[in-house]
CSV table of C-alpha atoms and ligand atoms in Angstrom, one decimal:
chain,number,residue,atom,x,y,z
A,3,MET,CA,-0.4,-0.2,-0.1
A,4,ALA,CA,1.0,3.3,-1.1
A,5,LEU,CA,0.5,7.0,-0.5
A,6,ILE,CA,0.5,8.8,-3.6
A,7,VAL,CA,-0.2,11.6,-5.1
A,8,ALA,CA,-1.7,11.9,-8.5
A,9,LYS,CA,-2.4,15.0,-10.2
A,10,PHE,CA,-4.3,15.8,-13.0
A,11,GLY,CA,-3.3,18.3,-15.8
A,12,GLY,CA,-5.5,20.7,-17.8
A,13,THR,CA,-6.8,18.2,-21.2
A,14,SER,CA,-6.8,15.5,-17.7
A,15,VAL,CA,-9.4,16.9,-17.0
A,16,ALA,CA,-10.7,19.8,-20.1
A,17,ASP,CA,-14.7,18.4,-19.7
A,18,ILE,CA,-16.6,16.6,-17.7
A,19,GLU,CA,-16.3,13.4,-19.7
A,20,ARG,CA,-12.1,13.4,-19.1
A,21,ILE,CA,-12.9,14.9,-15.5
A,22,GLU,CA,-14.4,11.4,-15.1
A,23,ARG,CA,-12.0,8.7,-16.5
A,24,ALA,CA,-10.0,11.0,-14.0
A,25,ALA,CA,-11.9,9.8,-11.4
A,26,ASP,CA,-11.8,6.3,-12.7
A,27,LYS,CA,-8.1,5.5,-12.7
A,28,VAL,CA,-8.0,7.5,-9.4
A,29,ALA,CA,-10.9,5.0,-8.0
A,30,ARG,CA,-9.0,1.9,-9.6
A,31,GLU,CA,-5.8,3.3,-7.4
A,32,VAL,CA,-7.5,2.9,-4.7
A,33,GLU,CA,-10.1,0.4,-4.9
A,34,ALA,CA,-5.8,-1.5,-5.2
A,35,GLY,CA,-5.5,0.1,-1.0
A,36,HIS,CA,-4.0,2.7,-2.2
A,37,LYS,CA,-3.9,6.3,-0.5
A,38,VAL,CA,-4.3,9.3,-3.7
A,39,VAL,CA,-4.4,12.5,-3.1
A,40,VAL,CA,-6.1,14.2,-5.9
A,41,VAL,CA,-4.6,17.5,-7.3
A,42,VAL,CA,-5.8,18.8,-10.7
A,43,SER,CA,-5.7,22.0,-12.4
A,44,ALA,CA,-8.1,23.9,-14.3
A,45,MET,CA,-9.7,22.2,-16.9
A,46,SER,CA,-8.2,23.3,-20.7
A,47,GLY,CA,-8.5,27.0,-21.3
A,48,VAL,CA,-9.9,28.2,-18.3
A,49,THR,CA,-6.9,30.2,-16.8
A,50,ASN,CA,-6.6,31.7,-20.1
A,51,THR,CA,-9.9,33.6,-20.2
A,52,LEU,CA,-9.2,34.3,-17.0
A,53,VAL,CA,-5.9,35.7,-17.0
A,54,GLY,CA,-7.7,37.2,-20.4
A,55,TYR,CA,-10.4,38.9,-18.3
A,56,CYS,CA,-7.8,40.6,-15.6
A,57,SER,CA,-5.5,42.1,-19.1
A,58,ASP,CA,-9.6,43.8,-20.4
A,59,ILE,CA,-10.0,45.5,-17.4
A,60,SER,CA,-6.2,46.8,-16.9
A,61,PRO,CA,-3.3,45.6,-18.1
A,62,MET,CA,-1.4,46.8,-14.2
A,63,HIS,CA,-3.9,45.1,-12.9
A,64,ASP,CA,-3.9,44.7,-9.1
A,65,LEU,CA,-1.6,41.3,-8.7
A,66,ARG,CA,-3.6,40.3,-5.5
A,67,GLU,CA,-6.8,40.4,-7.6
A,68,TYR,CA,-5.4,38.5,-10.3
A,69,ASP,CA,-5.2,35.4,-8.3
A,70,THR,CA,-8.2,35.4,-6.9
A,71,VAL,CA,-9.7,36.1,-10.0
A,72,VAL,CA,-7.4,32.7,-11.6
A,73,SER,CA,-7.4,30.1,-8.9
A,74,SER,CA,-10.4,30.3,-9.5
A,75,GLY,CA,-9.8,27.5,-11.8
A,76,GLU,CA,-8.9,24.8,-10.0
A,77,GLN,CA,-12.0,25.7,-8.0
A,78,ILE,CA,-14.5,24.2,-9.8
A,79,THR,CA,-12.8,20.9,-11.1
A,80,ALA,CA,-11.5,19.6,-7.1
A,81,GLY,CA,-15.1,20.5,-6.4
A,82,LEU,CA,-16.7,18.3,-9.8
A,83,MET,CA,-13.4,15.4,-8.7
A,84,ALA,CA,-15.0,15.4,-5.5
A,85,MET,CA,-18.1,14.5,-7.3
A,86,ALA,CA,-17.2,12.1,-10.3
A,87,LEU,CA,-15.0,10.1,-6.7
A,88,GLN,CA,-18.4,9.8,-4.7
A,89,LYS,CA,-20.5,9.2,-7.4
A,90,ARG,CA,-17.5,5.9,-7.5
A,91,GLY,CA,-18.8,4.7,-4.2
A,92,VAL,CA,-15.0,6.3,-2.8
A,93,SER,CA,-14.9,8.4,-0.1
A,94,ALA,CA,-13.6,11.7,-1.0
A,95,ARG,CA,-14.0,16.1,0.0
A,96,SER,CA,-12.1,19.2,-1.4
A,97,TRP,CA,-9.4,21.0,0.2
A,98,LEU,CA,-8.9,25.0,-0.8
A,99,GLY,CA,-5.3,26.1,-0.6
A,100,TRP,CA,-7.0,28.2,2.7
A,101,GLN,CA,-8.4,25.0,4.1
A,102,ILE,CA,-5.0,23.2,4.3
A,103,PRO,CA,-3.5,25.2,5.0
A,104,ILE,CA,-0.3,25.5,1.7
A,105,LEU,CA,1.6,28.3,3.0
A,106,THR,CA,3.1,30.8,-0.1
A,107,ASP,CA,5.4,33.4,0.1
A,108,ASN,CA,3.9,37.0,-0.8
A,109,ILE,CA,4.6,36.7,-4.2
A,110,HIS,CA,1.8,37.0,-6.3
A,111,GLY,CA,1.7,35.8,-8.7
A,112,LYS,CA,4.3,33.5,-9.1
A,113,ALA,CA,4.7,32.5,-5.1
A,114,ARG,CA,7.0,29.7,-3.3
A,115,ILE,CA,5.4,27.3,-1.1
A,116,GLU,CA,6.5,26.8,2.0
A,117,ASN,CA,4.9,25.5,4.5
A,118,ILE,CA,1.9,23.0,4.1
A,119,ASP,CA,-0.2,21.7,7.2
A,120,THR,CA,-1.0,17.6,6.3
A,121,GLU,CA,-2.4,17.0,9.5
A,122,GLU,CA,-5.8,16.9,9.2
A,123,LEU,CA,-5.0,16.3,5.6
A,124,HIS,CA,-3.0,12.5,7.4
A,125,LYS,CA,-6.1,11.7,9.5
A,126,ARG,CA,-8.6,11.5,6.7
A,127,LEU,CA,-6.2,9.7,4.8
A,128,ASP,CA,-6.0,8.0,7.1
A,129,SER,CA,-9.2,6.5,7.6
A,130,GLY,CA,-9.5,5.9,4.1
A,131,GLU,CA,-10.8,9.8,3.2
A,132,VAL,CA,-9.4,10.9,-1.2
A,133,ALA,CA,-8.4,14.7,-0.3
A,134,VAL,CA,-8.5,16.6,-4.1
A,135,VAL,CA,-6.7,19.9,-4.0
A,136,PRO,CA,-6.8,22.7,-6.2
A,137,GLY,CA,-3.3,23.0,-8.2
A,138,PHE,CA,-2.0,26.0,-8.2
A,139,GLN,CA,-2.9,27.9,-5.1
A,140,GLY,CA,-2.7,28.9,-1.6
A,141,VAL,CA,-2.1,31.4,0.6
A,142,THR,CA,-0.7,34.0,2.1
A,143,GLU,CA,0.9,34.6,6.2
A,144,HIS,CA,-2.4,37.7,5.2
A,145,ASN,CA,-4.6,35.7,4.7
A,146,ARG,CA,-4.9,36.0,1.0
A,147,VAL,CA,-5.6,33.8,-2.3
A,148,ALA,CA,-1.9,33.5,-4.3
A,149,THR,CA,-1.3,31.4,-7.8
A,150,LEU,CA,1.6,30.1,-7.7
A,151,GLY,CA,2.9,30.5,-11.6
A,152,ARG,CA,1.6,29.5,-14.9
A,153,GLY,CA,1.2,26.2,-14.8
A,154,GLY,CA,2.3,25.5,-11.6
A,155,SER,CA,-0.3,22.3,-10.6
A,156,ASP,CA,2.3,20.8,-10.7
A,157,THR,CA,4.5,22.2,-8.2
A,158,SER,CA,1.3,21.5,-5.5
A,159,ALA,CA,1.8,18.6,-6.2
A,160,VAL,CA,4.6,17.2,-6.4
A,161,GLY,CA,5.0,19.9,-2.9
A,162,LEU,CA,2.6,18.0,-1.3
A,163,ALA,CA,4.3,14.6,-1.7
A,164,ALA,CA,6.9,16.0,-0.8
A,165,ALA,CA,5.0,17.4,2.8
A,166,LEU,CA,3.0,14.1,3.2
A,167,LYS,CA,5.8,11.6,2.4
A,168,ALA,CA,4.2,10.0,-0.7
A,169,ASP,CA,5.6,7.5,-1.9
A,170,ARG,CA,5.9,9.4,-5.3
A,171,CYS,CA,3.8,11.4,-6.9
A,172,ASP,CA,1.2,10.5,-10.9
A,173,ILE,CA,2.5,13.8,-12.8
A,174,TYR,CA,-1.2,13.1,-15.1
A,175,THR,CA,-0.9,14.7,-18.5
A,176,ASP,CA,-1.5,14.3,-22.7
A,177,VAL,CA,1.9,13.0,-23.1
A,178,SER,CA,2.2,8.9,-22.2
A,179,GLY,CA,5.5,10.7,-20.6
A,180,VAL,CA,9.1,12.6,-21.4
A,181,TYR,CA,10.6,12.9,-24.8
A,182,THR,CA,13.4,13.4,-25.6
A,183,ALA,CA,12.1,16.4,-27.4
A,184,ASP,CA,8.5,18.2,-27.2
A,185,PRO,CA,6.6,15.4,-29.4
A,186,ARG,CA,4.1,17.9,-30.9
A,187,ILE,CA,7.3,19.3,-32.9
A,188,VAL,CA,9.3,16.0,-33.6
A,189,PRO,CA,7.0,13.0,-34.4
A,190,ALA,CA,10.6,11.0,-34.2
A,191,ALA,CA,11.0,11.9,-30.3
A,192,LYS,CA,11.5,9.0,-28.0
A,193,LYS,CA,9.7,8.5,-23.9
A,194,ILE,CA,12.7,8.3,-22.2
A,195,HIS,CA,12.0,5.7,-19.1
A,196,LYS,CA,14.3,8.0,-16.2
A,197,ILE,CA,15.9,11.2,-16.1
A,198,SER,CA,17.9,12.8,-13.2
A,199,TYR,CA,15.8,15.9,-11.4
A,200,GLU,CA,19.0,17.7,-12.7
A,201,GLU,CA,18.4,17.4,-16.5
A,202,MET,CA,14.9,17.5,-16.2
A,203,LEU,CA,16.0,20.5,-14.4
A,204,GLU,CA,17.8,21.9,-17.1
A,205,LEU,CA,14.8,20.2,-19.7
A,206,ALA,CA,12.0,22.6,-17.9
A,207,SER,CA,13.9,25.8,-17.7
A,208,LEU,CA,13.8,25.9,-21.3
A,209,GLY,CA,11.0,25.0,-21.7
A,210,SER,CA,9.9,21.7,-22.1
A,211,LYS,CA,6.4,22.7,-20.3
A,212,VAL,CA,5.5,19.0,-19.4
A,213,LEU,CA,7.3,19.4,-16.1
A,214,GLN,CA,7.4,23.5,-14.5
A,215,THR,CA,10.6,23.8,-13.2
A,216,ARG,CA,10.2,24.7,-9.1
A,217,SER,CA,8.3,21.2,-9.3
A,218,VAL,CA,11.6,19.1,-10.3
A,219,GLU,CA,13.4,21.4,-7.5
A,220,MET,CA,11.0,20.7,-5.5
A,221,GLY,CA,10.7,16.8,-6.1
A,222,ALA,CA,14.8,17.3,-6.8
A,223,LYS,CA,15.2,18.9,-2.9
A,224,ASN,CA,13.0,16.9,-1.0
A,225,GLY,CA,13.6,12.8,-3.3
A,226,VAL,CA,10.1,12.2,-4.3
A,227,PRO,CA,9.8,10.1,-7.3
A,228,ILE,CA,8.0,11.4,-9.9
A,229,GLN,CA,6.3,10.0,-12.6
A,230,VAL,CA,4.9,11.5,-15.8
A,231,LEU,CA,2.3,9.6,-17.9
A,232,SER,CA,-1.3,10.0,-19.7
A,233,SER,CA,-4.3,10.4,-18.5
A,234,PHE,CA,-5.5,8.2,-21.3
A,235,GLU,CA,-4.2,5.0,-22.2
A,236,GLU,CA,-5.2,2.1,-19.8
A,237,ASP,CA,-2.5,2.4,-17.2
A,238,VAL,CA,-2.8,4.4,-14.0
A,239,GLY,CA,0.2,4.9,-12.3
A,240,SER,CA,0.9,1.7,-9.7
A,241,ALA,CA,1.8,0.1,-13.3
A,242,ARG,CA,4.8,2.6,-13.9
A,243,LYS,CA,4.5,2.6,-17.8
A,244,GLY,CA,5.9,7.2,-17.7
A,245,THR,CA,8.6,8.3,-17.6
A,246,LEU,CA,11.0,8.4,-14.0
A,247,VAL,CA,12.1,12.1,-13.3
A,248,THR,CA,14.4,10.2,-10.3
A,249,THR,CA,17.7,10.7,-8.9
A,250,GLU,CA,21.2,9.6,-11.3
A,251,ASP,CA,22.7,6.9,-9.2
A,252,GLN,CA,18.7,5.1,-10.6
A,253,ILE,CA,19.7,5.4,-14.0
A,254,MET,CA,21.9,2.6,-15.3
A,255,GLU,CA,22.5,3.6,-18.9
A,256,GLN,CA,23.4,7.3,-19.3
A,257,GLU,CA,23.1,8.9,-23.0
A,258,LEU,CA,25.1,11.7,-24.5
A,259,VAL,CA,21.9,13.7,-24.4
A,260,SER,CA,18.7,13.1,-23.6
A,261,GLY,CA,16.5,15.9,-24.5
A,262,ILE,CA,16.3,19.1,-26.9
A,263,ALA,CA,14.2,21.8,-25.6
A,264,HIS,CA,12.4,24.6,-27.1
A,265,ASN,CA,11.7,28.0,-25.7
A,266,SER,CA,10.0,30.4,-28.8
A,267,ASP,CA,9.1,32.8,-25.9
A,268,GLU,CA,12.6,34.7,-25.7
A,269,ALA,CA,13.4,38.4,-27.0
A,270,LYS,CA,17.3,40.1,-26.8
A,271,ILE,CA,17.9,43.4,-25.9
A,272,THR,CA,21.9,45.1,-27.0
A,273,VAL,CA,22.0,48.6,-25.0
A,274,VAL,CA,24.8,49.9,-27.6
A,275,GLY,CA,28.0,52.1,-26.5
A,276,VAL,CA,27.5,51.9,-22.8
A,277,GLU,CA,30.7,53.3,-21.1
A,278,ASP,CA,33.5,50.1,-20.9
A,279,VAL,CA,33.9,51.4,-16.6
A,280,PRO,CA,33.7,48.8,-13.2
A,281,GLY,CA,30.1,48.7,-12.6
A,282,VAL,CA,28.6,49.1,-15.5
A,283,ALA,CA,26.6,45.2,-16.4
A,284,ALA,CA,25.9,46.7,-12.5
A,285,ARG,CA,23.7,49.6,-12.8
A,286,LEU,CA,22.6,47.5,-15.9
A,287,PHE,CA,20.9,44.5,-14.5
A,288,ASP,CA,20.5,45.5,-10.9
A,289,PRO,CA,16.8,47.7,-11.9
A,290,LEU,CA,16.2,45.1,-14.2
A,291,ALA,CA,16.4,42.6,-10.5
A,292,LYS,CA,14.3,44.9,-8.9
A,293,ALA,CA,11.9,44.7,-12.0
A,294,SER,CA,11.4,40.8,-11.7
A,295,VAL,CA,12.8,41.2,-15.1
A,296,ASN,CA,13.7,37.4,-16.1
A,297,VAL,CA,17.6,38.1,-17.4
A,298,ASP,CA,19.0,35.4,-18.9
A,299,MET,CA,21.9,35.2,-21.4
A,300,ILE,CA,24.1,37.7,-21.5
A,301,VAL,CA,27.3,38.8,-23.6
A,302,GLN,CA,29.5,41.5,-23.5
A,303,ASN,CA,31.2,42.2,-26.5
A,304,ILE,CA,34.3,43.8,-26.8
A,305,ALA,CA,35.1,47.7,-26.4
A,306,THR,CA,36.2,50.5,-29.3
A,307,ASP,CA,36.6,53.2,-28.0
A,308,GLY,CA,36.0,52.9,-24.2
A,309,ARG,CA,32.5,52.5,-24.6
A,310,THR,CA,30.6,48.2,-25.5
A,311,ASP,CA,27.6,46.5,-26.9
A,312,MET,CA,26.1,44.7,-24.3
A,313,THR,CA,23.2,41.9,-25.5
A,314,PHE,CA,20.9,40.0,-22.8
A,315,THR,CA,17.0,38.2,-22.9
A,316,VAL,CA,14.3,37.9,-21.0
A,317,PRO,CA,10.9,36.9,-21.5
A,318,ARG,CA,8.9,38.6,-24.4
A,319,GLY,CA,5.9,39.4,-22.4
A,320,GLU,CA,8.8,41.7,-20.1
A,321,LEU,CA,10.2,43.2,-22.8
A,322,ASP,CA,8.6,46.3,-21.9
A,323,LEU,CA,9.1,46.7,-18.9
A,324,ALA,CA,13.1,46.2,-19.6
A,325,VAL,CA,13.1,49.2,-22.2
A,326,LYS,CA,11.2,51.1,-19.8
A,327,THR,CA,13.0,49.7,-16.9
A,328,LEU,CA,16.5,50.6,-19.1
A,329,LYS,CA,15.4,54.3,-20.1
A,330,ASP,CA,13.8,55.4,-16.2
A,331,ASP,CA,15.7,53.3,-13.7
A,332,THR,CA,19.7,52.5,-15.3
A,333,GLY,CA,20.9,55.8,-15.6
A,334,LEU,CA,23.3,54.8,-18.2
A,335,SER,CA,24.7,57.0,-21.2
A,336,TYR,CA,24.2,54.6,-24.7
A,337,SER,CA,23.3,55.4,-27.7
A,338,ASP,CA,20.9,52.7,-28.5
A,339,ILE,CA,18.7,49.6,-27.6
A,340,VAL,CA,17.6,47.6,-29.8
A,341,VAL,CA,15.3,45.0,-29.6
A,342,ASN,CA,14.9,41.5,-31.5
A,343,ASP,CA,11.2,40.2,-30.1
A,344,ASN,CA,11.7,36.9,-33.3
A,345,LEU,CA,13.9,34.7,-31.9
A,346,ALA,CA,13.4,30.7,-29.6
A,347,LYS,CA,15.8,29.4,-27.4
A,348,ILE,CA,17.0,26.1,-28.6
A,349,SER,CA,18.8,23.4,-25.9
A,350,VAL,CA,20.0,20.5,-25.6
A,351,VAL,CA,20.6,18.8,-22.6
A,352,GLY,CA,22.7,15.9,-21.1
A,353,ILE,CA,24.5,14.6,-18.5
A,354,GLY,CA,26.9,12.5,-20.4
A,355,MET,CA,28.2,16.2,-21.6
A,356,LYS,CA,30.8,16.9,-18.4
A,357,SER,CA,32.6,13.6,-19.3
A,358,HIS,CA,32.4,14.4,-23.6
A,359,ALA,CA,33.6,17.1,-26.1
A,360,GLY,CA,32.0,17.2,-29.6
A,361,VAL,CA,28.6,17.7,-28.4
A,362,ALA,CA,28.5,21.6,-29.2
A,363,ASN,CA,30.0,21.3,-32.7
A,364,THR,CA,27.8,18.8,-32.9
A,365,MET,CA,25.1,21.8,-32.6
A,366,PHE,CA,27.1,24.4,-34.7
A,367,ARG,CA,28.0,22.1,-37.5
A,368,THR,CA,24.0,21.0,-37.6
A,369,LEU,CA,23.3,24.9,-37.0
A,370,ALA,CA,25.9,25.6,-40.5
A,371,GLU,CA,25.2,23.1,-42.9
A,372,LYS,CA,20.4,24.1,-42.5
A,373,ASN,CA,22.3,28.1,-42.3
A,374,ILE,CA,21.0,28.2,-39.1
A,375,ASN,CA,22.1,31.7,-37.9
A,376,ILE,CA,23.5,32.2,-34.5
A,377,HIS,CA,22.2,35.3,-32.5
A,378,VAL,CA,23.7,34.1,-28.7
A,379,ILE,CA,25.3,30.7,-27.5
A,380,SER,CA,25.0,29.7,-23.9
A,381,THR,CA,26.6,27.0,-21.7
A,382,SER,CA,26.8,25.0,-18.4
A,383,GLU,CA,28.1,21.5,-17.5
A,384,ILE,CA,25.0,19.8,-18.5
A,385,LYS,CA,23.8,23.1,-21.5
A,386,ILE,CA,24.0,24.8,-24.6
A,387,SER,CA,21.9,26.4,-25.4
A,388,VAL,CA,21.4,29.2,-28.8
A,389,LEU,CA,19.6,31.6,-30.3
A,390,ILE,CA,18.3,32.3,-33.6
A,391,GLU,CA,15.1,33.0,-35.5
A,392,ALA,CA,12.0,32.0,-34.4
A,393,ASP,CA,10.6,31.1,-37.7
A,394,TYR,CA,13.9,28.2,-38.1
A,395,THR,CA,12.3,26.4,-34.3
A,396,GLU,CA,11.5,23.3,-36.1
A,397,LEU,CA,13.1,22.8,-38.6
A,398,ALA,CA,16.1,23.8,-36.1
A,399,VAL,CA,15.0,21.0,-32.9
A,400,ARG,CA,14.0,18.4,-35.6
A,401,SER,CA,18.0,18.6,-37.0
A,402,LEU,CA,19.4,18.1,-34.0
A,403,HIS,CA,17.2,15.4,-32.6
A,404,ALA,CA,18.4,13.5,-35.8
A,405,ALA,CA,22.1,14.5,-35.5
A,406,TYR,CA,22.2,13.5,-32.3
A,407,GLY,CA,20.9,10.7,-32.6
A,408,LEU,CA,18.3,10.8,-31.0
A,409,ASP,CA,15.4,9.9,-33.1
A,410,GLU,CA,13.2,6.2,-32.7
A,411,SER,CA,14.7,3.9,-35.4
B,524,LIG,P1,-1.0,19.7,-18.7
B,524,LIG,O1,-1.9,20.6,-18.7
B,524,LIG,O2,-0.9,18.2,-18.6
B,524,LIG,O3,0.2,20.6,-17.3
B,524,LIG,P2,1.0,21.0,-19.9
B,524,LIG,O4,0.4,21.6,-21.6
B,524,LIG,O5,1.2,21.9,-19.2
B,524,LIG,O6,0.0,19.5,-19.7
B,524,LIG,O7,2.6,19.8,-20.7
B,524,LIG,C1,2.5,19.1,-21.3
B,524,LIG,C2,2.5,19.7,-23.4
B,524,LIG,O8,4.2,20.0,-22.6
B,524,LIG,C3,2.8,18.3,-24.2
B,524,LIG,O9,1.0,18.5,-23.9
B,524,LIG,C4,3.9,18.6,-24.4
B,524,LIG,O10,3.6,18.7,-26.1
B,524,LIG,C5,4.6,19.3,-23.5
B,524,LIG,N1,6.5,18.9,-24.0
B,524,LIG,C6,7.1,20.3,-24.9
B,524,LIG,N2,8.8,19.5,-24.8
B,524,LIG,C7,8.0,17.9,-23.5
B,524,LIG,C8,9.3,16.9,-23.9
B,524,LIG,N3,10.5,16.6,-24.0
B,524,LIG,N4,7.9,16.0,-23.6
B,524,LIG,C9,6.7,15.1,-23.5
B,524,LIG,N5,6.2,16.5,-23.9
B,524,LIG,C10,6.9,18.2,-24.0
B,525,LIG,N1,-4.3,26.4,-14.5
B,525,LIG,C1,-2.6,26.6,-14.2
B,525,LIG,C2,-1.5,27.6,-16.0
B,525,LIG,O1,-2.8,27.0,-16.8
B,525,LIG,C3,-1.8,26.0,-13.6
B,525,LIG,C4,-2.0,24.5,-14.1
B,525,LIG,O2,-2.6,23.6,-15.5
B,525,LIG,O3,-0.9,24.2,-14.0
B,525,LIG,O4,-0.9,27.4,-15.2
B,526,LIG,MG1,1.8,21.4,-17.2
């Protein structure tokens, strides 16, 4: 008998029929003697609609009220899931973020979980009840609802699994597991059976949205085994057919490259002609950090005549804020700010890179053969990322997938 947290994403609870199918899976796990906490997302598309309503009222809306609005989608599915379970004779109760409580920090719109009180949940689980928890939401110390950032239901699920010391966290979604690339872009992508937290963390943070980055961080920190699997297939999580995210030492065969990630949401800013003196980078990036702009790749060009160009990337949605902050708050002298908001970041990830040379070379040669121009390059121990024109995203991901021998044969 295991304690399992089972999370169903938006497409897996998109309508009543799918909620019923998800409830069937939970009921099967309960019948097999497992204790289950269910975490649900909003029905697919609902969160986008709610975000749209907020922007329609005002693009500069209050984030506390944004959280009040966008957290509501999950409340609906939690209640419906509890009803669907009850209809199947399974004792079930919904628990909103504030009722547990799932305590978060005060960063509305992208709050972090700080603590989860598990006492009552444990009592209920011990008495044979299933707890149904809306993902994505928690409550701050000021008693206000907060949300965990887009895709945050994954983090609710892994956070609950960590706090409850669950045996496993099953993430049911619309693909059968984690693939060597987004299967919607690369038809030849292969399902990965086991992947390390470290590699999954890179893939997630580089754009593979199958898991929210913070959920992987939390899984790694607390040693929660995470399984990604399809809600559309017959098997339940206990059949262990999905992708297991686990520690490196659990993985027998280590591939050189385990996956290709893409993020089509990048914008590049070049501040032309800044003074090449100590402290310039700090004066440029401090105000951006204070404005909560996520700066990613950074390149400083060679200086000529005591002036240099500073190039960096930000998420496209933060471009206007970044440019405004540069103009208003840095107090730097520069000759121009040049932006390009039609770029994509393509990344090759693999633990095997730690000990093998030549991975970068294959990437550059493959892109050159396809005539794809590289704007910026950045590397870490287990990944190489390049910035290219967004129009070439699919071509680049598919070509690299083949070049590293990842295509399904
Ligand atoms: P959910 O609504 O269940 O949370 P998401 O849409 O957030 O689902 O995540 C699942 C999607 O992630 C898939 O449909 C797939 O297109 C995308 N994806 C991106 N990269 C990968 C990858 N490497 N492996 C699997 N899926 C991926
Ligand atoms: N419903 C939220 C979103 O669409 C959270 C989630 O589904 O993970 O971002
Ligand atoms: Mg998701």
